[in-house]
Coordinates of N, CA and C in Angstrom, one line a residue:
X17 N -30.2 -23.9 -23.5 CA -30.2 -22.4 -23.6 C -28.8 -21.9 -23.3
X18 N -27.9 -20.9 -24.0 CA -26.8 -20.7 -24.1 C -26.9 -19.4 -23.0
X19 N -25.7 -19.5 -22.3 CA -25.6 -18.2 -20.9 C -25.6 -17.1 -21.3
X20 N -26.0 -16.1 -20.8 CA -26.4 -14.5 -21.2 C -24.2 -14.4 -20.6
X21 N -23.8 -13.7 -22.2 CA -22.5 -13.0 -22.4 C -22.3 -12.4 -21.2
X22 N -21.7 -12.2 -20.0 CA -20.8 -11.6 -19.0 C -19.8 -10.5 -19.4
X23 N -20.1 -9.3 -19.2 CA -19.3 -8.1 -19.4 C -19.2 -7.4 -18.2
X24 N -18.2 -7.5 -17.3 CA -17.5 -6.9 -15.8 C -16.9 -5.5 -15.7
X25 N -17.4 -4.5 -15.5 CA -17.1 -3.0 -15.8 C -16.2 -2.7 -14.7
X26 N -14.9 -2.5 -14.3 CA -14.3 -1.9 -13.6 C -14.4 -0.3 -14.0
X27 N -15.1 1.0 -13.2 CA -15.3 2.0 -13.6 C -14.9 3.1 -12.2
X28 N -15.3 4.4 -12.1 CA -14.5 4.9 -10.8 C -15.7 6.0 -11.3
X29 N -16.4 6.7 -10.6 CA -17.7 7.5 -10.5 C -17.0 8.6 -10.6
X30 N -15.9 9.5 -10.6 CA -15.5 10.3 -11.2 C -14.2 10.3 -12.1
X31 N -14.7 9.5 -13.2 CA -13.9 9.3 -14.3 C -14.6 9.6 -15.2
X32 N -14.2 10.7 -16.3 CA -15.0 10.9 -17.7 C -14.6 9.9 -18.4
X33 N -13.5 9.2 -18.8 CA -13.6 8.2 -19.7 C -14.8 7.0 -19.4
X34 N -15.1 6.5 -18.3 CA -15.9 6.0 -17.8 C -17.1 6.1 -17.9
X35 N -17.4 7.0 -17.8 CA -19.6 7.7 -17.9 C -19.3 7.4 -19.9
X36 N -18.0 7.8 -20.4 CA -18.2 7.5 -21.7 C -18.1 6.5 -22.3
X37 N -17.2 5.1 -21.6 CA -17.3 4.0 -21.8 C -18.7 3.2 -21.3
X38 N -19.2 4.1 -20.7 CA -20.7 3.3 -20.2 C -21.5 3.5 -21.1
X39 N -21.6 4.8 -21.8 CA -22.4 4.9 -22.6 C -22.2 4.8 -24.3
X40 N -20.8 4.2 -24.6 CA -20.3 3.3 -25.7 C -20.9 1.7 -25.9
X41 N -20.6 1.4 -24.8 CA -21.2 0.2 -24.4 C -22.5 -0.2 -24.4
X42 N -23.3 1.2 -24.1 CA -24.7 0.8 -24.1 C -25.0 1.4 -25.5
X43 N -24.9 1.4 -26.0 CA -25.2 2.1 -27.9 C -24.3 0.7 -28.8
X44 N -23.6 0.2 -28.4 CA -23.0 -1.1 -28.6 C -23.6 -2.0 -28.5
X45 N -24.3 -2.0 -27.8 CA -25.4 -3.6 -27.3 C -26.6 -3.3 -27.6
X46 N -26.9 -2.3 -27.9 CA -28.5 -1.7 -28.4 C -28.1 -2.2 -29.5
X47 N -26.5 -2.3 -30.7 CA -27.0 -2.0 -32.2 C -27.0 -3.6 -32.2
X48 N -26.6 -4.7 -31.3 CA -27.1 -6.1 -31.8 C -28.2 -6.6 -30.9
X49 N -29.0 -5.6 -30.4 CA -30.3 -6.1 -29.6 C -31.3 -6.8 -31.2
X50 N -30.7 -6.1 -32.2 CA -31.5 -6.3 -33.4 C -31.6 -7.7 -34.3
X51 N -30.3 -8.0 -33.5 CA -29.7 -8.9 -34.7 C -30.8 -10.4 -34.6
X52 N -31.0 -11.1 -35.7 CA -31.8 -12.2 -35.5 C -31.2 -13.1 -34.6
X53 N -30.5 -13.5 -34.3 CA -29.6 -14.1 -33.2 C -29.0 -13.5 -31.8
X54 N -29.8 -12.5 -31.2 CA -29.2 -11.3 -30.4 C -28.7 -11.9 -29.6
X55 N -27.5 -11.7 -29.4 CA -26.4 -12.3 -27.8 C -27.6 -11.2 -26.7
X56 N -27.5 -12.2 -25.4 CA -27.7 -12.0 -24.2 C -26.8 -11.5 -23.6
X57 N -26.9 -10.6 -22.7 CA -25.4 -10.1 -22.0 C -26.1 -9.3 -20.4
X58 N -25.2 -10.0 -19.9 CA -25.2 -9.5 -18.3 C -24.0 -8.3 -17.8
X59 N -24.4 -7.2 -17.6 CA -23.3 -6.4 -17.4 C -23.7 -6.0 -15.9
X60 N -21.8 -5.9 -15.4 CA -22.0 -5.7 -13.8 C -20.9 -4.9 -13.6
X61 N -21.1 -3.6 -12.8 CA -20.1 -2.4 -12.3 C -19.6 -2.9 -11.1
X62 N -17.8 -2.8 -11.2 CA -17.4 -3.1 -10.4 C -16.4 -1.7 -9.6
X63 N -16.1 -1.7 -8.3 CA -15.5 -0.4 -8.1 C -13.9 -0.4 -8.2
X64 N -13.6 0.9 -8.6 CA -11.9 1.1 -8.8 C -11.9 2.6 -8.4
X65 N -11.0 3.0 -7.7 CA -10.7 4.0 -7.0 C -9.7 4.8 -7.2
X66 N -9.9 5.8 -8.2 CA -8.6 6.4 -9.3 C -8.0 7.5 -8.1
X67 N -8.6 8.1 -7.3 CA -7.7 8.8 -6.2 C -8.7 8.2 -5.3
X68 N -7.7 7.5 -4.3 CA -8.7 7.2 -3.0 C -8.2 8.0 -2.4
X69 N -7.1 9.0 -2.1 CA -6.7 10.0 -1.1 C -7.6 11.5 -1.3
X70 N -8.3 11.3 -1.8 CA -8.8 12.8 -2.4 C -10.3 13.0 -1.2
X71 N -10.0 14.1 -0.7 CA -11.0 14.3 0.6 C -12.8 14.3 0.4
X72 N -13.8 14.4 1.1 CA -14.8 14.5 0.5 C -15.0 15.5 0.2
X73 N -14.5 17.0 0.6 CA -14.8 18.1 -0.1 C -13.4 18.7 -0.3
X74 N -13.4 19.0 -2.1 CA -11.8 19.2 -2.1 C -12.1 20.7 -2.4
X75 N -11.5 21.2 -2.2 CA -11.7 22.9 -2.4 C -10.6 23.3 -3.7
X76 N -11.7 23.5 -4.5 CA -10.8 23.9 -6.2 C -11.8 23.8 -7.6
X77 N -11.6 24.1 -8.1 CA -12.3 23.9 -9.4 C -12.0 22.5 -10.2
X78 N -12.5 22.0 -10.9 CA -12.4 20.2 -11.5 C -10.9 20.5 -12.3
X79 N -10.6 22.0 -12.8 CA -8.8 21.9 -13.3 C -8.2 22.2 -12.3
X80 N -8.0 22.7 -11.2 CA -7.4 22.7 -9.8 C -7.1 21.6 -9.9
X81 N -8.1 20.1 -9.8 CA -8.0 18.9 -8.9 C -6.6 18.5 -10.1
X82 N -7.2 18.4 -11.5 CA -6.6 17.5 -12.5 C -5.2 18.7 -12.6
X83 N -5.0 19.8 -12.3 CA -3.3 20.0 -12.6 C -2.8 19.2 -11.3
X84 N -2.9 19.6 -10.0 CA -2.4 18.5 -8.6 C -2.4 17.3 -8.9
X85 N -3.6 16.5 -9.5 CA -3.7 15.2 -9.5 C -2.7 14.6 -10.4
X86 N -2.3 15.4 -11.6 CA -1.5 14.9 -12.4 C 0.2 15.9 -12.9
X87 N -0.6 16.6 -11.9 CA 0.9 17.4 -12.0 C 1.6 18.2 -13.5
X88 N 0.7 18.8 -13.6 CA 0.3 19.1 -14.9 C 0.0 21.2 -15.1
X89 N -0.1 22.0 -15.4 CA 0.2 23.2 -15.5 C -2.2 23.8 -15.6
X90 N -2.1 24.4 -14.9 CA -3.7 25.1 -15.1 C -4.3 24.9 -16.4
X91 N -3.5 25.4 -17.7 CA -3.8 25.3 -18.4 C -3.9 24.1 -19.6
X92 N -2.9 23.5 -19.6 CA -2.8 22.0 -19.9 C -4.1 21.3 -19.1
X93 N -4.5 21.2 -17.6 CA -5.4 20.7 -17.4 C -7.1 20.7 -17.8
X94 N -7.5 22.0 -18.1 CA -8.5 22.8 -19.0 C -8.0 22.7 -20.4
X95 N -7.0 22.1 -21.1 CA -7.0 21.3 -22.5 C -7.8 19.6 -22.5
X96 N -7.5 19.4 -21.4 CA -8.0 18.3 -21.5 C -9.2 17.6 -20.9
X97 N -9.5 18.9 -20.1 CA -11.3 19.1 -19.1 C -11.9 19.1 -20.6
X98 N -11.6 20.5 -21.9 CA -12.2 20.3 -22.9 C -11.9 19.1 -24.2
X99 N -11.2 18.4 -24.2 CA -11.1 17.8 -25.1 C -12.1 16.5 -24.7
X100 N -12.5 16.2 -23.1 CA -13.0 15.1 -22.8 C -14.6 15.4 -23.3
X101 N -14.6 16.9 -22.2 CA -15.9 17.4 -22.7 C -16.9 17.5 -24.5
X102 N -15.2 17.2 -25.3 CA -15.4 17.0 -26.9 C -15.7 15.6 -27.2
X103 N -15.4 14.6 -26.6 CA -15.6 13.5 -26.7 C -16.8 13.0 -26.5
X104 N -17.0 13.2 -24.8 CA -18.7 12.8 -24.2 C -19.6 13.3 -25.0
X105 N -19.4 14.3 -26.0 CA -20.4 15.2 -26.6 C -20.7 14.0 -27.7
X106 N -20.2 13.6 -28.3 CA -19.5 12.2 -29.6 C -20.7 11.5 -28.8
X107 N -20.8 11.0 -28.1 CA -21.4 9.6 -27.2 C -23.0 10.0 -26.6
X108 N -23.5 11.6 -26.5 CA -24.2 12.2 -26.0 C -24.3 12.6 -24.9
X109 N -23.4 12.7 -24.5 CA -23.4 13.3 -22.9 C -22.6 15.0 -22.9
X110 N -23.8 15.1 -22.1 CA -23.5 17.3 -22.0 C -22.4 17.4 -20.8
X111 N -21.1 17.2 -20.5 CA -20.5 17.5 -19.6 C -20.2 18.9 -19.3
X112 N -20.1 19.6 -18.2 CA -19.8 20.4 -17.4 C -18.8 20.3 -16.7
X113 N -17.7 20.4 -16.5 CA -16.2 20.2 -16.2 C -16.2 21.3 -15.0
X114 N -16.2 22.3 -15.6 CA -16.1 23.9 -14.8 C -16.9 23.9 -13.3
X115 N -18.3 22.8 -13.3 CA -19.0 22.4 -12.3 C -18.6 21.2 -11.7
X116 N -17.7 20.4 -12.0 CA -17.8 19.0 -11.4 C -17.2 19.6 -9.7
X117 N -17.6 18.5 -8.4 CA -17.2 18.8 -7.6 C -16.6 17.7 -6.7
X118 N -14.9 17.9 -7.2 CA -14.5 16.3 -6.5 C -14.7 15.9 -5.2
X119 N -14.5 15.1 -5.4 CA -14.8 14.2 -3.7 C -14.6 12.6 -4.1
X120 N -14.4 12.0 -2.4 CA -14.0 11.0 -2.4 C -15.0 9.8 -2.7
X121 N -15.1 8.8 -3.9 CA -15.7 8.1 -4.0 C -16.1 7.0 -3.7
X122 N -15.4 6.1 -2.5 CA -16.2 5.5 -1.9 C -17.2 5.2 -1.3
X123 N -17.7 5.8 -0.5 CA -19.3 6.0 -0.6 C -20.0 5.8 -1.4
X124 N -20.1 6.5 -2.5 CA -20.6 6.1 -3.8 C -20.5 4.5 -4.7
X125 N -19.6 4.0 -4.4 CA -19.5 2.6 -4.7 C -19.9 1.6 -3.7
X126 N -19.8 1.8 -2.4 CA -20.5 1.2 -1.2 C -22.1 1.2 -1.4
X127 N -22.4 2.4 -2.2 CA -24.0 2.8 -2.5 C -24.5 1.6 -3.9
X128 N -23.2 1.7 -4.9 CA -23.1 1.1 -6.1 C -23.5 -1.0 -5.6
X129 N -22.6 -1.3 -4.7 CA -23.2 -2.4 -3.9 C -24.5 -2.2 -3.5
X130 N -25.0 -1.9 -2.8 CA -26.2 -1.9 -1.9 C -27.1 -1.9 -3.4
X131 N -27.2 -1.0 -4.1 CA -28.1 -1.4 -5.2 C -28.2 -2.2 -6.4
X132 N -26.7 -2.9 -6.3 CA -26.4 -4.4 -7.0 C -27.2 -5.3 -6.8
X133 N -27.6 -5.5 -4.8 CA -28.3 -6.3 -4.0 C -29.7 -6.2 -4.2
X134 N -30.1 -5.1 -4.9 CA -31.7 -4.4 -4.9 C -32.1 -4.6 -6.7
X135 N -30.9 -4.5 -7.6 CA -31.3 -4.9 -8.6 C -31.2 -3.8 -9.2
X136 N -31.1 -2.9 -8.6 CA -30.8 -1.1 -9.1 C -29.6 -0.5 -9.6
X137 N -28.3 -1.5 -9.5 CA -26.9 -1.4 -9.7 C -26.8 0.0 -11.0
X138 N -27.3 -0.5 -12.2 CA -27.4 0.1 -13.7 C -27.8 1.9 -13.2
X139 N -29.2 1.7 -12.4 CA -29.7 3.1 -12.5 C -29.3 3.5 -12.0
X140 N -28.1 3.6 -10.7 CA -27.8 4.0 -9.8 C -26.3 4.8 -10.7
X141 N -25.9 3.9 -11.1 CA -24.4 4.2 -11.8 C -24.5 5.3 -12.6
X142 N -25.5 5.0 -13.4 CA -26.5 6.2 -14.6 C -26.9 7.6 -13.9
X143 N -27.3 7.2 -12.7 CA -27.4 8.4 -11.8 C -26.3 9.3 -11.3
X144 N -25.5 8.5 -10.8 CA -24.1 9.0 -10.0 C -23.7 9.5 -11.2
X145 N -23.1 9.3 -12.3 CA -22.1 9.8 -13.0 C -22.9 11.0 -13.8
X146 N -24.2 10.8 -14.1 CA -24.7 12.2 -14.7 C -25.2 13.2 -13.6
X147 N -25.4 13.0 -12.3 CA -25.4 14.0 -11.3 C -24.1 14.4 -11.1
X148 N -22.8 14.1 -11.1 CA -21.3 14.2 -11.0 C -21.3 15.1 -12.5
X149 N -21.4 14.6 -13.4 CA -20.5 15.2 -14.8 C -21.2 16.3 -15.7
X150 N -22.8 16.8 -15.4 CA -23.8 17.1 -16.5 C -24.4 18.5 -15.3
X151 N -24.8 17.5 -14.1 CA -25.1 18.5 -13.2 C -24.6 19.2 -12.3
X152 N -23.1 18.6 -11.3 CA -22.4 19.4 -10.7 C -22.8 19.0 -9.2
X153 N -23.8 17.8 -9.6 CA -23.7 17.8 -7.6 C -22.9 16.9 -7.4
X154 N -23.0 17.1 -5.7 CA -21.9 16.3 -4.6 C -22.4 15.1 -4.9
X155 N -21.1 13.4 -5.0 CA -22.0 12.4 -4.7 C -20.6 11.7 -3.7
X156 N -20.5 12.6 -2.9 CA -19.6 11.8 -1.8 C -19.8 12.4 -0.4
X157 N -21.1 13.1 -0.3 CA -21.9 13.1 1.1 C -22.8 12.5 1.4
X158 N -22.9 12.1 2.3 CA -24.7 11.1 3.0 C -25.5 11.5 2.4
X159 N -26.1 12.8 2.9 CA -26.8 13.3 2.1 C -27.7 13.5 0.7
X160 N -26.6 13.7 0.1 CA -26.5 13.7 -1.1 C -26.8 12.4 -2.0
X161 N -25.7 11.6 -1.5 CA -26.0 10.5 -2.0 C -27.7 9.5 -1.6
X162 N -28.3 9.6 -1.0 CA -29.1 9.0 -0.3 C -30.2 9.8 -1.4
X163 N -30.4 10.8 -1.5 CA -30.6 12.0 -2.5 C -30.9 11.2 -3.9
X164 N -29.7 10.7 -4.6 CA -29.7 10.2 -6.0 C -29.7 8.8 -5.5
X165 N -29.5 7.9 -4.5 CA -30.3 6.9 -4.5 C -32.0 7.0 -4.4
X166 N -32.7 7.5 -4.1 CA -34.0 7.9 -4.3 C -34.4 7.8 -5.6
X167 N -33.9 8.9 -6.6 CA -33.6 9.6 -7.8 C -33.6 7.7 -8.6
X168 N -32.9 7.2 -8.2 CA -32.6 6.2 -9.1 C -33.6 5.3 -9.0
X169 N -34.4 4.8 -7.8 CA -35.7 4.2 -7.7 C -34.8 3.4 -6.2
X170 N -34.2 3.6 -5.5 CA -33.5 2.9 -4.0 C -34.5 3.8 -2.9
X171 N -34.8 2.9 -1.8 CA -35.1 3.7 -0.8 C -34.3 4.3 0.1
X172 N -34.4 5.4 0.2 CA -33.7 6.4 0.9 C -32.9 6.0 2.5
X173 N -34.2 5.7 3.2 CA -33.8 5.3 4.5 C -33.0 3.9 4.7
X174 N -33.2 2.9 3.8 CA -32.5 1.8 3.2 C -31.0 2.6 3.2
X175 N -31.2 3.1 1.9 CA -29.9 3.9 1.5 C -28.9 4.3 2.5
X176 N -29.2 4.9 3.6 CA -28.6 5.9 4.4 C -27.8 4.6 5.2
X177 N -29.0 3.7 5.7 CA -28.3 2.9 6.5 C -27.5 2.2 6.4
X178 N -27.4 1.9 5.0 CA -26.3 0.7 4.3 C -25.0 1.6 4.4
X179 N -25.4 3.1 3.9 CA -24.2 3.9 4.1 C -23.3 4.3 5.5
X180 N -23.8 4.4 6.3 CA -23.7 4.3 8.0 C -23.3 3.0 8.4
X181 N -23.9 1.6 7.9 CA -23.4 0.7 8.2 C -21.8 0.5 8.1
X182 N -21.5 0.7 6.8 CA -20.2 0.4 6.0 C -20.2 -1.1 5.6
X183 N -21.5 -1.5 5.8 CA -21.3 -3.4 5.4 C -21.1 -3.3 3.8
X184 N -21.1 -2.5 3.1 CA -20.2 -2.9 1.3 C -19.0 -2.2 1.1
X185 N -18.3 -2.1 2.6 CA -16.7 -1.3 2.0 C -16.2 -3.1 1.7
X186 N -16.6 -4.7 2.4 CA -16.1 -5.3 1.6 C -15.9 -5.4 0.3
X187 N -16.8 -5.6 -0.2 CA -17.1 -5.7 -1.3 C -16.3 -4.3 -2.2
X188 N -16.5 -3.5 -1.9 CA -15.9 -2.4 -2.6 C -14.2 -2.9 -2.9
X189 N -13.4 -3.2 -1.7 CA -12.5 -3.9 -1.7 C -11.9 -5.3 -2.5
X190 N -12.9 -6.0 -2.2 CA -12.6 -7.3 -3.2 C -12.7 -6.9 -4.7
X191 N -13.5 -6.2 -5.1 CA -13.6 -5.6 -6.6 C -12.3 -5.0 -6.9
X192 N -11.6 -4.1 -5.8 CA -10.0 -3.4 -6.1 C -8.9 -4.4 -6.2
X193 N -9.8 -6.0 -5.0 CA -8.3 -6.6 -5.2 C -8.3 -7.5 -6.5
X194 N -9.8 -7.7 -6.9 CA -9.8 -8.8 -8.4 C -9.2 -7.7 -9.4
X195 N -8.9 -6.5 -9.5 CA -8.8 -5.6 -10.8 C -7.1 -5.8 -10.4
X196 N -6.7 -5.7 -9.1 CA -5.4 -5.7 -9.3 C -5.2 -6.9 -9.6
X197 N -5.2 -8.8 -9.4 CA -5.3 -9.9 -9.7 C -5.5 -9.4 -11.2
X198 N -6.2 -8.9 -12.1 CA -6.7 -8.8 -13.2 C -5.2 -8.1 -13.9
X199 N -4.2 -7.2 -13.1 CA -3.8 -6.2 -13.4 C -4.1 -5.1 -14.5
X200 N -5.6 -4.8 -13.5 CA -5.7 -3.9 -14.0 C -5.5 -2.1 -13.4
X201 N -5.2 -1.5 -14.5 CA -4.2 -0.5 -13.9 C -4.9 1.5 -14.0
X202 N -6.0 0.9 -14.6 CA -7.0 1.9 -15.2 C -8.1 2.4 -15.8
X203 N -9.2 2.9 -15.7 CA -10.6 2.5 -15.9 C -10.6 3.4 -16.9
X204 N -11.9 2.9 -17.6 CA -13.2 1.7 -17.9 C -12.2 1.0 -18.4
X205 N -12.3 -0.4 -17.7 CA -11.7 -1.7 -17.9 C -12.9 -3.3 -17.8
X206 N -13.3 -3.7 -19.3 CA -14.3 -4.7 -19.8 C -13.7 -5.9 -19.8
X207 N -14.3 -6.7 -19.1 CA -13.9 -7.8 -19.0 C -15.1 -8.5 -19.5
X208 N -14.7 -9.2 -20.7 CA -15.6 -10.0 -21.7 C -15.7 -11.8 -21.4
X209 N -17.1 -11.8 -20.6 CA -17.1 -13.5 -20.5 C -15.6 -13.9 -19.8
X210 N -15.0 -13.4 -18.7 CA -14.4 -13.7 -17.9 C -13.0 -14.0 -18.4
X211 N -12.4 -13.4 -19.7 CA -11.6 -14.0 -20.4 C -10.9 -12.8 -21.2
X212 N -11.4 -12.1 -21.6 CA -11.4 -11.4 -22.9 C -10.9 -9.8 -22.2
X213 N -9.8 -8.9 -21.7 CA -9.9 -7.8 -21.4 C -10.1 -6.4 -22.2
X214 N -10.5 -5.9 -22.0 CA -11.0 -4.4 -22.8 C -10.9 -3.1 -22.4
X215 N -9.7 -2.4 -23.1 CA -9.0 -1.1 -22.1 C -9.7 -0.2 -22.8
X216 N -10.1 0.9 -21.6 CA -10.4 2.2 -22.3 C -12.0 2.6 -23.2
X217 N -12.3 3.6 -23.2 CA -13.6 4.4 -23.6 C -13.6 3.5 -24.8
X218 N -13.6 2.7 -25.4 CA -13.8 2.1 -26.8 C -15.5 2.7 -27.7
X219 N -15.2 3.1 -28.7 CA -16.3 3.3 -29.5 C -16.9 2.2 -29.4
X220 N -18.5 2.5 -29.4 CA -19.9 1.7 -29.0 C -19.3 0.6 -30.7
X221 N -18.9 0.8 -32.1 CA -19.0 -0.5 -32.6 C -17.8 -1.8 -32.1
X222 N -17.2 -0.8 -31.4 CA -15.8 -2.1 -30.9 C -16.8 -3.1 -30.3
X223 N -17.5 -2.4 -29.5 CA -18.5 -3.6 -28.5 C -19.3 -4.0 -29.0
X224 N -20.4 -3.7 -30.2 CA -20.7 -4.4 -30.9 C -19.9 -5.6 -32.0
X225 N -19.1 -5.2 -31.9 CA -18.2 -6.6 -32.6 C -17.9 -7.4 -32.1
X226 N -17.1 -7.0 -30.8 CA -16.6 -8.4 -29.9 C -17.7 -9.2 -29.0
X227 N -18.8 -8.3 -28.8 CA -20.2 -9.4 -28.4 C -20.7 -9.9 -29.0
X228 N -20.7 -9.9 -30.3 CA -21.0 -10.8 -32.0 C -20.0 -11.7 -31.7
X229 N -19.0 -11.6 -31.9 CA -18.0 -12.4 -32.1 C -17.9 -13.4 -30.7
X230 N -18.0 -13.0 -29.5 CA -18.3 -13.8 -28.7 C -19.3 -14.9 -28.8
X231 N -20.6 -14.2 -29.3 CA -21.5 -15.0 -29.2 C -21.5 -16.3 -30.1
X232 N -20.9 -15.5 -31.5 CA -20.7 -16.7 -32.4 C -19.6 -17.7 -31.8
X233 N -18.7 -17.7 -31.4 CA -17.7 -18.7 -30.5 C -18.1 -18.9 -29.8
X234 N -19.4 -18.8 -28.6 CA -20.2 -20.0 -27.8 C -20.6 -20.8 -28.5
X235 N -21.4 -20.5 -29.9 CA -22.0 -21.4 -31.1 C -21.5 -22.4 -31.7
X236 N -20.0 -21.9 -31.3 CA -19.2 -22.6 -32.7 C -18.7 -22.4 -33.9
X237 N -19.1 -21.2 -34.3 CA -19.5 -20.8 -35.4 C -18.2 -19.5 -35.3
X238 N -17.1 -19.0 -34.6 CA -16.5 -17.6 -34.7 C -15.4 -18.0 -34.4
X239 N -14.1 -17.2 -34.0 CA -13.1 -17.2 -34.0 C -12.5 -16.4 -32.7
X240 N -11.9 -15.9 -31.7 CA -12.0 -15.4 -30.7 C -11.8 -13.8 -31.2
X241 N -12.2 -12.4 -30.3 CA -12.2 -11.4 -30.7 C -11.2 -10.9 -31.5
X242 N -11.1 -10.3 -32.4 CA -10.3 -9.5 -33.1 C -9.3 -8.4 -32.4
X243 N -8.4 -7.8 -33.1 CA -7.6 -6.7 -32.1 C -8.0 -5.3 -32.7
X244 N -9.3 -5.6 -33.4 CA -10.0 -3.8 -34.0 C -10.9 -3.8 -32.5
X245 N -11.6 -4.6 -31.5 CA -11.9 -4.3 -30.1 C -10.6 -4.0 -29.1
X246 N -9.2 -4.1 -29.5 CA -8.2 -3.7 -28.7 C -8.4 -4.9 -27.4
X247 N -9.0 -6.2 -27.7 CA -9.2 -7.1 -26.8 C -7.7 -8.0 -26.0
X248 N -7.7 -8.4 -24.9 CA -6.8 -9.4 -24.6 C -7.0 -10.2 -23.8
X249 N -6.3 -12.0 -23.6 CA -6.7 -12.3 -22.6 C -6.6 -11.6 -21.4
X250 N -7.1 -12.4 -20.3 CA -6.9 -11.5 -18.6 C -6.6 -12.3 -18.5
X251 N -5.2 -12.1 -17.5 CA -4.8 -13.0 -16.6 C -5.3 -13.8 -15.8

């Protein structure tokens, strides 16, 4: 029996390209769930921390954070709050920019562990990024978060204590240091069957192709991905 395809998500719970590379991905693997030969595929979120200095409650509006964060003018930053918001819309996702409320996302990926362990990893991630991007809540307080771990099907009290503990900042860490080993420099970053790297929100048929094409090269039968997936080895 041939191994279920491996696809390794380095993503960062407040990144819009990311909620949109998750949801490329998954409209990508739905369109060869069909195929008479459907590749198997295991996907697993790993954490990357696009501002780890950024406090848990930052006082500003989501273009505040991104003219500071990038040093960039008010209005330039609200070009591009909207153009993303143009994009997610492409993929189905209703973002709210004007409501996002930054904070520090560790916690959130410490949480993203804890329900790796529980089997909940997927709903959780699904959770965090559309409570973050659609609805406007906090997901970098206890509270809160313990909140949309519920939400996601996690027990709460479970939840709280994993968060209190700190026993998944390893783990949160080892994921930062394989992405830098990986050199990787920027999220949503796919790592295809341990081999194959994939930068960026890619439209859901790039991923349909290169998981076809993967699959057919377990077989024997394909040739390694093409560069219409923008694929490369990983170091």
């Amino acid at each position: 029996m041939t191994e279920p395809i491996t696809i390794d998500v380095w993503s960062d719970i407040a990144c819009p390209w990311c909620y949109i590379g998750k949801r490329n991905l998954e409209n990508g693997l739905a369109a060869v769930s069909g195929d008479d030969d459907a590749p198997e595929v295991r996907v697993t979120y790993h954490s990357f921390e696009l501002s780890p200095d950024t406090p848990v409650d930052f006082a500003g509006s989501g273009a505040d954070f991104l003219a500071r964060h990038k040093g960039i003018s008010l209005g330039q930053a609200r070009e591009m709050n909207e153009r993303v918001t143009a994009v997610a819309a492409q993929a189905g996702l209703d973002y709210h920019m004007d409501d996002v409320q930054h904070t520090n996302t560790v916690k959130a990926h410490e949480l993203l562990h804890f329900a790796k362990e529980h089997g909940r990893q997927h709903e959780l991630a699904e959770r965090l990024m559309s409570a973050y991007f659609t609805e406007g809540r906090h997901v970098g307080r206890e509270d809160d978060l313990v909140d949309l771990a519920g939400e996601a099907g996690l027990d709460p009290d479970a939840a709280r204590e994993a968060l209190r503990s700190g026993r998944y900042l390893d783990a949160v860490r080892a994921d930062q240091q394989q992405a830098v080993a990986y050199g990787i420099t920027g999220v949503p970053f796919f790592v295809i069957d341990g081999t194959y790297g994939v930068s960026g929100a890619q439209p859901a048929e790039a991923f349909t192709q290169i998981t076809r094409q993967v699959w057919a090269e377990r077989a024997g039968a394909g040739s390694a991905p093409s560069d219409d997936a923008e694929s490369a080895p990983v170091a």
